[in-house]
Amino acid sequence: MLSVEQALEKILGYVDVLEVEPRPVLDCLGQVLAEDVYSTINIPPLDNSAMDGYAVRAEDTRGATEQTPRLLRVIDTVAAGSISECEVEPGTTARIMTGAPVPKGADAVVRFEDTDETQRQRVSDEIGILREAKPGQDIRRAGEDIARGSLVLSREVVIRPSEVGVLASLGRSKVKVIRRPVVAVLATGNELVDINQALPKGKIYNSNSYSVAALVQRYGGIPKILGIALDSESSLVASLRKGLDADMLITTGGVSMGDYDVVKDVLVKQGEIAFWTVRMKPGKPLAFGMVKGLDEAGVTRNIPHLGLPGNPVSAMVTFELFARPAILKMMGKKNLAKPVIEAVIEEPIVNSDGRRVFTRVIVGKRSGLYFARLTGPQGSGILTSMSLANGLVIIPEDKPGVEAGDVVQVMMLDWNEEMG
Ligand code: AMP
Ligand code: MG
């Protein structure tokens, strides 16, 4: 039986980084930048005011105090977005708003609070400066954030909201990124009914297609839901074909030892099969291979196929462990691991058969320490336990269990922002 690491290494050996394409900046959130981005402009483009106030020649304010204001003649008012035609000559000043370009001649800004503006009853062409200004005071220099010609973002950077903002500040509407993988999602099982239908006796709703598609989306891929295949080779082959134009195919169910578990049989016939069991719980049966065939447009395809177990919890846990890193690798990401923290476990967990156990827990923080408690019964069909959990405690295969109070490793599924 393969270990989790061995299985993951094999899978990653079959997936490649995808191609580069130009995309509108707002579509690139979470994608990897595929070009070095240089600035063609200075940011800010001109020296401008950091305050609402008066643009002055600093030397004109020498000796100014509340008792001995320095009086200056107001020659103009400059708003952000406009440029003053005037020059601030000795003895004069221009009223200026935050972000407005500093007029010629001025070398400092005195904020309104340090003038007598509010004490004056009516708008006057004179202002009293109540405090000395140093040259450069409250002026943001041209290029102080980004200088023209400089490298602003390097390739391989993951685009977050701040990078979207930086790109927009450079006037870039599109950038080159590694494209998102399209992941075809196929549920298998005679017992399954789609969610927009009435539920006949003996059937269950297909939840896996939706939880898996949501995971694909969360990690940056584009899900393509193929619906439900029956537990027969012909149904499976017909459905698989619809997904062959994707970058990866994920099926759920049909990989165990039951009479109707035909996914692995189809993989054997229609591809390069690596069917295996992984030393983990939940999620022991897992199939992986390359599936070959003609897609619906008649083009020959050969794409990685991950056959996840059918149990709803097993499907999600194995997705996190194997499909997520594959998707991230295709997107050009380097950090493929979920964050793992140390927490104090509040209940014992038994590991009866030497597999790596992933136990659903609720992690919280008390007096600076993380604590983890079980979500309740851990059956791999209890999908609501995944909904309660924000982490998975990892019990190593060689450990018979842990006691309450032990420090354990927890793979975080969600960080606090999602958990309220
Ligand atoms: P299997 O791996 O096909 O034997 O399925 C294991 C268990 O998971 C069975 O109880 C199935 O009914 C259930 N199951 C399989 N596929 C789905 C699905 N798409 N949605 C919900 N439950 C499923
Ligand atoms: Mg089944």
Short mmCIF file of C-alpha atoms and ligand atoms in Angstrom, two decimals:
data_model
loop_
_atom_site.label_atom_id
_atom_site.label_comp_id
_atom_site.label_asym_id
_atom_site.label_seq_id
_atom_site.Cartn_x
_atom_site.Cartn_y
_atom_site.Cartn_z
CA MET A 1 0.00 0.00 0.00
CA LEU A 2 1.32 3.44 -0.91
CA SER A 3 1.85 6.16 1.64
CA VAL A 4 0.13 9.51 1.17
CA GLU A 5 3.46 11.04 0.06
CA GLN A 6 4.17 8.26 -2.46
CA ALA A 7 0.70 8.58 -3.98
CA LEU A 8 1.02 12.35 -4.23
CA GLU A 9 4.48 12.13 -5.80
CA LYS A 10 3.14 9.78 -8.47
CA ILE A 11 0.21 12.03 -9.26
CA LEU A 12 2.37 15.16 -9.48
CA GLY A 13 4.69 13.28 -11.83
CA TYR A 14 1.86 13.17 -14.36
CA VAL A 15 0.69 16.78 -14.24
CA ASP A 16 2.41 19.70 -15.90
CA VAL A 17 2.29 23.45 -15.56
CA LEU A 18 -0.22 24.84 -18.08
CA GLU A 19 0.29 27.48 -20.75
CA VAL A 20 0.44 31.24 -20.37
CA GLU A 21 -2.35 33.53 -21.53
CA PRO A 22 -3.19 37.23 -21.22
CA ARG A 23 -6.13 37.93 -18.91
CA PRO A 24 -7.96 41.00 -17.57
CA VAL A 25 -6.38 41.84 -14.20
CA LEU A 26 -9.51 41.22 -12.15
CA ASP A 27 -9.85 37.68 -13.54
CA CYS A 28 -6.33 36.81 -12.36
CA LEU A 29 -6.96 36.64 -8.63
CA GLY A 30 -5.04 33.64 -7.27
CA GLN A 31 -3.20 32.99 -10.54
CA VAL A 32 0.55 33.03 -11.08
CA LEU A 33 2.02 35.97 -12.97
CA ALA A 34 3.93 34.82 -16.07
CA GLU A 35 5.79 38.01 -16.97
CA ASP A 36 8.03 40.54 -15.26
CA VAL A 37 6.03 43.74 -14.93
CA TYR A 38 7.96 47.01 -15.33
CA SER A 39 6.49 50.45 -14.84
CA THR A 40 6.32 52.85 -17.78
CA ILE A 41 5.33 55.70 -15.45
CA ASN A 42 6.30 57.32 -12.18
CA ILE A 43 3.88 56.78 -9.30
CA PRO A 44 2.92 59.31 -8.21
CA PRO A 45 3.51 60.97 -11.57
CA LEU A 46 4.15 64.45 -10.07
CA ASP A 47 5.15 65.92 -6.72
CA ASN A 48 1.82 66.30 -4.93
CA SER A 49 0.32 67.31 -1.65
CA ALA A 50 -0.14 64.77 1.16
CA MET A 51 -2.57 67.12 2.97
CA ASP A 52 -5.32 69.63 2.43
CA GLY A 53 -3.53 72.93 3.10
CA TYR A 54 -1.35 75.61 1.58
CA ALA A 55 1.59 75.15 -0.78
CA VAL A 56 4.32 77.50 0.38
CA ARG A 57 7.98 78.36 0.03
CA ALA A 58 9.33 76.97 3.32
CA GLU A 59 11.58 80.01 3.83
CA ASP A 60 8.46 82.25 3.86
CA THR A 61 7.23 80.46 7.00
CA ARG A 62 10.37 81.01 9.05
CA GLY A 63 9.51 82.22 12.55
CA ALA A 64 5.77 81.57 12.14
CA THR A 65 3.92 80.83 15.41
CA GLU A 66 0.36 81.24 16.63
CA GLN A 67 1.36 84.58 18.11
CA THR A 68 3.40 85.68 15.11
CA PRO A 69 1.64 84.38 12.01
CA ARG A 70 3.37 84.87 8.67
CA LEU A 71 0.88 86.41 6.26
CA LEU A 72 0.92 85.18 2.65
CA ARG A 73 -1.16 86.23 -0.36
CA VAL A 74 -3.32 83.39 -1.76
CA ILE A 75 -2.90 83.25 -5.56
CA ASP A 76 -4.76 80.07 -6.51
CA THR A 77 -6.65 76.97 -5.33
CA VAL A 78 -5.46 73.61 -6.75
CA ALA A 79 -7.69 70.54 -6.68
CA ALA A 80 -6.54 66.95 -7.23
CA GLY A 81 -6.51 66.27 -10.94
CA SER A 82 -5.78 69.84 -12.04
CA ILE A 83 -2.53 71.68 -12.53
CA SER A 84 -1.96 75.24 -11.34
CA GLU A 85 -0.88 77.80 -13.93
CA CYS A 86 0.52 79.98 -11.14
CA GLU A 87 3.96 80.07 -9.61
CA VAL A 88 4.32 80.50 -5.85
CA GLU A 89 6.62 83.48 -5.57
CA PRO A 90 8.01 84.88 -2.31
CA GLY A 91 5.19 86.11 -0.11
CA THR A 92 2.52 84.07 -1.87
CA THR A 93 0.86 80.69 -1.43
CA ALA A 94 -1.66 78.41 -3.20
CA ARG A 95 -4.47 76.62 -1.42
CA ILE A 96 -4.01 72.93 -2.25
CA MET A 97 -5.97 69.70 -1.80
CA THR A 98 -4.62 66.23 -1.07
CA GLY A 99 -3.24 64.64 -4.23
CA ALA A 100 -3.06 67.90 -6.20
CA PRO A 101 0.25 68.61 -7.97
CA VAL A 102 2.42 71.09 -6.08
CA PRO A 103 2.66 74.34 -8.07
CA LYS A 104 5.96 75.74 -9.27
CA GLY A 105 7.96 77.59 -6.65
CA ALA A 106 6.43 75.84 -3.62
CA ASP A 107 8.55 73.35 -1.68
CA ALA A 108 6.31 72.51 1.30
CA VAL A 109 2.67 72.16 2.32
CA VAL A 110 1.22 73.60 5.51
CA ARG A 111 -1.96 71.80 6.54
CA PHE A 112 -5.13 73.80 7.20
CA GLU A 113 -4.85 73.16 10.95
CA ASP A 114 -1.58 75.11 11.01
CA THR A 115 -3.12 78.20 9.41
CA ASP A 116 -5.66 80.72 10.61
CA GLU A 117 -8.11 79.76 7.85
CA THR A 118 -10.90 78.68 10.21
CA GLN A 119 -10.61 81.89 12.22
CA ARG A 120 -11.32 83.99 9.15
CA GLN A 121 -15.00 84.83 8.69
CA ARG A 122 -14.97 84.94 4.93
CA VAL A 123 -12.77 83.77 2.08
CA SER A 124 -9.90 86.16 1.92
CA ASP A 125 -6.92 86.50 -0.40
CA GLU A 126 -4.64 86.38 2.61
CA ILE A 127 -3.75 83.55 5.00
CA GLY A 128 -1.79 83.42 8.23
CA ILE A 129 0.70 80.56 8.62
CA LEU A 130 0.99 79.57 12.30
CA ARG A 131 3.88 77.15 12.20
CA GLU A 132 7.23 76.86 10.38
CA ALA A 133 7.38 74.39 7.51
CA LYS A 134 10.44 72.37 6.58
CA PRO A 135 11.33 72.03 2.90
CA GLY A 136 9.63 68.89 1.53
CA GLN A 137 7.07 68.78 4.33
CA ASP A 138 3.84 66.97 3.34
CA ILE A 139 4.90 66.61 -0.27
CA ARG A 140 4.76 63.17 -1.86
CA ARG A 141 7.61 62.99 -4.37
CA ALA A 142 7.12 61.90 -7.97
CA GLY A 143 8.11 58.23 -8.28
CA GLU A 144 8.36 57.68 -4.51
CA ASP A 145 6.17 54.56 -4.72
CA ILE A 146 7.24 53.32 -8.15
CA ALA A 147 9.96 54.81 -10.34
CA ARG A 148 9.54 54.72 -14.13
CA GLY A 149 11.42 51.74 -15.60
CA SER A 150 11.60 49.77 -12.37
CA LEU A 151 10.61 46.13 -11.95
CA VAL A 152 7.39 46.17 -9.95
CA LEU A 153 6.19 42.54 -9.93
CA SER A 154 8.25 39.49 -10.89
CA ARG A 155 6.98 36.44 -12.70
CA GLU A 156 5.89 33.64 -10.32
CA VAL A 157 4.20 36.08 -7.97
CA VAL A 158 0.73 34.89 -6.95
CA ILE A 159 -1.79 37.62 -7.71
CA ARG A 160 -3.70 38.80 -4.64
CA PRO A 161 -5.93 41.87 -4.32
CA SER A 162 -2.84 44.04 -3.64
CA GLU A 163 -1.21 42.88 -6.89
CA VAL A 164 -4.46 43.60 -8.76
CA GLY A 165 -4.29 47.11 -7.28
CA VAL A 166 -0.61 47.59 -8.15
CA LEU A 167 -1.25 46.44 -11.74
CA ALA A 168 -4.18 48.84 -12.02
CA SER A 169 -2.03 51.69 -10.65
CA LEU A 170 0.37 51.04 -13.54
CA GLY A 171 -2.50 51.26 -16.00
CA ARG A 172 -2.30 47.57 -16.88
CA SER A 173 -5.68 46.15 -17.86
CA LYS A 174 -4.30 42.73 -18.86
CA VAL A 175 -1.35 40.63 -17.75
CA LYS A 176 0.10 37.27 -18.71
CA VAL A 177 -0.72 34.50 -16.25
CA ILE A 178 -0.60 30.73 -16.21
CA ARG A 179 -4.09 29.68 -17.16
CA ARG A 180 -6.57 27.98 -14.88
CA PRO A 181 -7.10 24.25 -15.39
CA VAL A 182 -10.48 23.00 -16.51
CA VAL A 183 -11.36 20.03 -14.32
CA ALA A 184 -14.09 17.67 -15.47
CA VAL A 185 -16.13 16.21 -12.59
CA LEU A 186 -18.05 12.96 -13.02
CA ALA A 187 -20.08 11.17 -10.33
CA THR A 188 -20.66 7.44 -10.69
CA GLY A 189 -23.38 5.36 -9.10
CA ASN A 190 -26.74 3.84 -10.03
CA GLU A 191 -28.12 5.22 -6.78
CA LEU A 192 -27.50 8.87 -7.66
CA VAL A 193 -30.03 11.52 -8.66
CA ASP A 194 -29.20 15.07 -9.62
CA ILE A 195 -30.23 17.86 -7.25
CA ASN A 196 -32.83 19.39 -9.54
CA GLN A 197 -34.95 16.22 -9.52
CA ALA A 198 -37.39 14.57 -7.14
CA LEU A 199 -35.84 11.85 -5.01
CA PRO A 200 -37.21 8.38 -5.79
CA LYS A 201 -37.17 5.67 -3.13
CA GLY A 202 -33.79 3.98 -2.82
CA LYS A 203 -31.89 6.85 -4.41
CA ILE A 204 -29.70 9.61 -2.96
CA TYR A 205 -28.77 13.04 -4.22
CA ASN A 206 -25.45 13.43 -5.95
CA SER A 207 -23.52 15.65 -3.55
CA ASN A 208 -19.98 14.76 -4.63
CA SER A 209 -20.14 16.54 -7.98
CA TYR A 210 -21.02 19.72 -6.16
CA SER A 211 -18.57 19.52 -3.26
CA VAL A 212 -15.80 18.57 -5.68
CA ALA A 213 -16.70 21.30 -8.17
CA ALA A 214 -16.74 23.82 -5.30
CA LEU A 215 -13.28 22.66 -4.23
CA VAL A 216 -12.00 22.96 -7.80
CA GLN A 217 -13.32 26.52 -7.87
CA ARG A 218 -11.93 27.41 -4.46
CA TYR A 219 -8.43 26.40 -5.51
CA GLY A 220 -8.55 28.29 -8.77
CA GLY A 221 -9.68 25.72 -11.33
CA ILE A 222 -12.71 25.79 -13.60
CA PRO A 223 -15.08 22.88 -12.91
CA LYS A 224 -16.94 21.20 -15.73
CA ILE A 225 -19.69 19.05 -14.25
CA LEU A 226 -20.35 16.01 -16.42
CA GLY A 227 -23.30 14.71 -14.43
CA ILE A 228 -23.85 11.14 -13.31
CA ALA A 229 -22.61 7.93 -14.92
CA LEU A 230 -24.24 4.59 -14.18
CA ASP A 231 -22.17 1.72 -12.83
CA SER A 232 -21.63 0.20 -16.26
CA GLU A 233 -18.66 0.40 -18.57
CA SER A 234 -20.71 1.76 -21.45
CA SER A 235 -22.24 4.57 -19.41
CA LEU A 236 -18.89 5.46 -17.93
CA VAL A 237 -17.09 5.47 -21.27
CA ALA A 238 -19.76 7.70 -22.81
CA SER A 239 -19.59 10.17 -19.91
CA LEU A 240 -15.80 10.17 -19.75
CA ARG A 241 -15.66 11.22 -23.36
CA LYS A 242 -17.44 14.48 -22.59
CA GLY A 243 -14.63 15.36 -20.20
CA LEU A 244 -11.63 14.49 -22.35
CA ASP A 245 -11.14 18.08 -23.50
CA ALA A 246 -10.48 19.11 -19.87
CA ASP A 247 -7.04 19.32 -18.27
CA MET A 248 -7.91 16.75 -15.64
CA LEU A 249 -10.77 14.38 -14.93
CA ILE A 250 -12.03 13.64 -11.45
CA THR A 251 -14.51 10.84 -10.88
CA THR A 252 -16.08 9.89 -7.58
CA GLY A 253 -17.14 6.39 -6.56
CA GLY A 254 -16.68 3.04 -8.21
CA VAL A 255 -13.11 2.45 -7.09
CA SER A 256 -13.72 -0.03 -4.26
CA MET A 257 -14.01 -3.79 -4.40
CA GLY A 258 -17.77 -3.93 -4.91
CA ASP A 259 -19.53 -5.68 -7.81
CA TYR A 260 -20.35 -2.41 -9.54
CA ASP A 261 -17.07 -0.60 -9.07
CA VAL A 262 -16.20 -0.29 -12.74
CA VAL A 263 -14.07 2.87 -12.77
CA LYS A 264 -10.86 0.94 -12.46
CA ASP A 265 -11.89 -1.54 -15.17
CA VAL A 266 -12.49 1.30 -17.59
CA LEU A 267 -9.18 2.90 -16.67
CA VAL A 268 -7.42 -0.39 -17.37
CA LYS A 269 -8.99 -0.57 -20.83
CA GLN A 270 -8.87 3.07 -21.75
CA GLY A 271 -5.64 4.37 -20.40
CA GLU A 272 -2.58 3.87 -18.35
CA ILE A 273 -3.80 2.66 -15.00
CA ALA A 274 -2.26 3.15 -11.65
CA PHE A 275 -4.91 1.81 -9.37
CA TRP A 276 -3.90 1.60 -5.81
CA THR A 277 -4.89 1.78 -2.25
CA VAL A 278 -3.38 4.47 -0.05
CA ARG A 279 -2.50 3.89 3.59
CA MET A 280 -4.93 6.48 4.87
CA LYS A 281 -8.32 6.83 6.52
CA PRO A 282 -10.72 7.97 5.24
CA GLY A 283 -10.06 7.37 1.57
CA LYS A 284 -8.21 4.11 1.18
CA PRO A 285 -9.32 3.29 -2.38
CA LEU A 286 -8.01 5.74 -4.93
CA ALA A 287 -7.44 5.34 -8.64
CA PHE A 288 -5.10 7.34 -10.76
CA GLY A 289 -4.06 7.11 -14.36
CA MET A 290 -3.92 8.78 -17.71
CA VAL A 291 -7.14 8.36 -19.64
CA LYS A 292 -6.88 8.33 -23.43
CA GLY A 293 -9.44 8.75 -26.14
CA LEU A 294 -11.14 10.96 -28.67
CA ASP A 295 -12.95 13.94 -27.21
CA GLU A 296 -16.31 15.11 -28.56
CA ALA A 297 -14.57 17.19 -31.23
CA GLY A 298 -12.71 14.08 -32.42
CA VAL A 299 -9.32 15.18 -31.05
CA THR A 300 -7.14 12.57 -29.35
CA ARG A 301 -6.61 13.40 -25.69
CA ASN A 302 -4.59 11.95 -22.86
CA ILE A 303 -5.40 13.54 -19.52
CA PRO A 304 -4.75 12.72 -15.87
CA HIS A 305 -7.67 11.00 -14.16
CA LEU A 306 -8.08 10.95 -10.42
CA GLY A 307 -10.66 8.45 -9.23
CA LEU A 308 -11.77 9.54 -5.77
CA PRO A 309 -13.73 7.27 -3.45
CA GLY A 310 -17.52 7.68 -3.40
CA ASN A 311 -18.07 8.34 0.26
CA PRO A 312 -18.70 12.08 0.50
CA VAL A 313 -16.14 12.73 3.25
CA SER A 314 -13.51 10.51 1.63
CA ALA A 315 -14.00 12.30 -1.68
CA MET A 316 -13.41 15.70 -0.07
CA VAL A 317 -10.45 14.62 2.06
CA THR A 318 -8.71 12.87 -0.83
CA PHE A 319 -9.40 15.91 -2.98
CA GLU A 320 -7.60 18.13 -0.48
CA LEU A 321 -4.65 15.75 -0.34
CA PHE A 322 -4.26 14.82 -4.01
CA ALA A 323 -6.40 16.90 -6.37
CA ARG A 324 -5.62 20.26 -4.80
CA PRO A 325 -1.83 19.97 -5.18
CA ALA A 326 -2.32 18.78 -8.77
CA ILE A 327 -4.46 21.81 -9.59
CA LEU A 328 -2.00 24.16 -7.90
CA LYS A 329 0.90 22.63 -9.81
CA MET A 330 -0.94 23.10 -13.11
CA MET A 331 -1.44 26.75 -12.16
CA GLY A 332 2.30 27.17 -11.68
CA LYS A 333 2.20 27.42 -7.90
CA LYS A 334 5.17 26.32 -5.82
CA ASN A 335 3.63 26.02 -2.38
CA LEU A 336 1.35 23.00 -2.67
CA ALA A 337 0.82 22.21 1.01
CA LYS A 338 -2.10 23.26 3.18
CA PRO A 339 -1.01 25.01 6.39
CA VAL A 340 -0.35 22.64 9.30
CA ILE A 341 -0.44 23.87 12.89
CA GLU A 342 0.11 22.29 16.28
CA ALA A 343 -2.88 22.01 18.58
CA VAL A 344 -3.81 20.32 21.83
CA ILE A 345 -6.31 17.53 21.16
CA GLU A 346 -9.18 17.46 23.63
CA GLU A 347 -10.31 13.85 23.09
CA PRO A 348 -8.49 10.60 22.44
CA ILE A 349 -8.26 9.26 18.87
CA VAL A 350 -7.57 5.60 18.12
CA ASN A 351 -5.65 4.44 15.06
CA SER A 352 -6.55 0.76 14.85
CA ASP A 353 -5.03 -0.42 11.59
CA GLY A 354 -1.81 1.42 10.90
CA ARG A 355 -3.12 3.93 8.37
CA ARG A 356 -2.66 7.68 8.43
CA VAL A 357 -5.83 8.97 10.02
CA PHE A 358 -7.36 12.34 9.17
CA THR A 359 -9.84 13.23 11.88
CA ARG A 360 -12.30 16.08 11.40
CA VAL A 361 -11.92 18.67 14.12
CA ILE A 362 -12.94 22.14 15.16
CA VAL A 363 -9.87 24.20 15.99
CA GLY A 364 -10.14 27.21 18.26
CA LYS A 365 -7.71 29.41 20.19
CA ARG A 366 -7.64 29.90 23.94
CA SER A 367 -4.97 31.84 25.86
CA GLY A 368 -2.63 31.76 22.89
CA LEU A 369 -2.89 27.99 22.26
CA TYR A 370 -4.78 26.10 19.60
CA PHE A 371 -7.19 23.41 20.78
CA ALA A 372 -8.91 20.80 18.61
CA ARG A 373 -12.10 18.90 19.37
CA LEU A 374 -13.76 16.24 17.26
CA THR A 375 -16.77 17.13 15.15
CA GLY A 376 -18.60 14.02 16.37
CA PRO A 377 -18.97 10.64 14.65
CA GLN A 378 -16.29 10.17 12.01
CA GLY A 379 -18.07 7.93 9.51
CA SER A 380 -16.98 8.75 5.97
CA GLY A 381 -20.60 9.18 4.91
CA ILE A 382 -21.26 11.95 7.46
CA LEU A 383 -20.81 14.98 5.25
CA THR A 384 -22.11 17.42 7.88
CA SER A 385 -18.96 16.65 9.88
CA MET A 386 -16.94 18.24 7.05
CA SER A 387 -19.18 21.23 7.30
CA LEU A 388 -18.47 21.54 11.04
CA ALA A 389 -14.73 21.00 10.69
CA ASN A 390 -12.07 23.61 10.02
CA GLY A 391 -9.17 21.18 10.25
CA LEU A 392 -8.03 17.58 10.02
CA VAL A 393 -5.91 16.10 12.81
CA ILE A 394 -3.18 13.94 11.27
CA ILE A 395 -2.38 10.76 13.18
CA PRO A 396 0.75 9.12 11.72
CA GLU A 397 0.39 5.51 10.50
CA ASP A 398 2.87 4.21 13.10
CA LYS A 399 0.99 5.72 16.04
CA PRO A 400 -1.75 3.67 17.73
CA GLY A 401 -3.53 6.86 18.71
CA VAL A 402 -3.37 9.99 20.79
CA GLU A 403 -4.59 10.85 24.29
CA ALA A 404 -6.53 13.92 25.34
CA GLY A 405 -3.99 16.67 26.03
CA ASP A 406 -1.44 15.47 23.45
CA VAL A 407 -0.05 17.96 20.96
CA VAL A 408 -1.08 16.95 17.43
CA GLN A 409 -0.58 18.23 13.90
CA VAL A 410 -3.66 19.73 12.29
CA MET A 411 -4.00 20.41 8.60
CA MET A 412 -6.15 23.52 8.41
CA LEU A 413 -8.96 23.34 5.86
CA ASP A 414 -10.15 26.84 6.62
CA TRP A 415 -8.44 29.65 8.38
CA ASN A 416 -10.35 31.84 10.82
CA GLU A 417 -11.90 34.20 8.34
CA GLU A 418 -14.33 31.54 7.13
CA MET A 419 -15.15 30.25 10.61
CA GLY A 420 -16.44 33.44 12.24
P1 AMP B 1 -18.67 3.81 -3.88
O1 AMP B 1 -17.25 4.26 -3.68
O2 AMP B 1 -19.14 4.02 -5.28
O3 AMP B 1 -18.85 2.41 -3.43
O4 AMP B 1 -19.55 4.72 -2.96
C1 AMP B 1 -19.39 4.70 -1.55
C2 AMP B 1 -20.56 5.38 -0.86
O5 AMP B 1 -20.62 6.72 -1.25
C3 AMP B 1 -21.90 4.79 -1.21
O6 AMP B 1 -22.69 4.80 -0.04
C4 AMP B 1 -22.47 5.74 -2.22
O7 AMP B 1 -23.85 5.76 -2.25
C5 AMP B 1 -21.91 7.06 -1.77
N1 AMP B 1 -21.73 7.95 -2.92
C6 AMP B 1 -21.08 7.63 -4.05
N2 AMP B 1 -21.12 8.65 -4.92
C7 AMP B 1 -21.82 9.65 -4.32
C8 AMP B 1 -22.19 10.96 -4.72
N3 AMP B 1 -21.86 11.43 -5.91
N4 AMP B 1 -22.90 11.71 -3.86
C9 AMP B 1 -23.23 11.21 -2.65
N5 AMP B 1 -22.89 9.99 -2.21
C10 AMP B 1 -22.21 9.20 -3.03
MG MG B 2 -20.69 3.39 -6.36
#
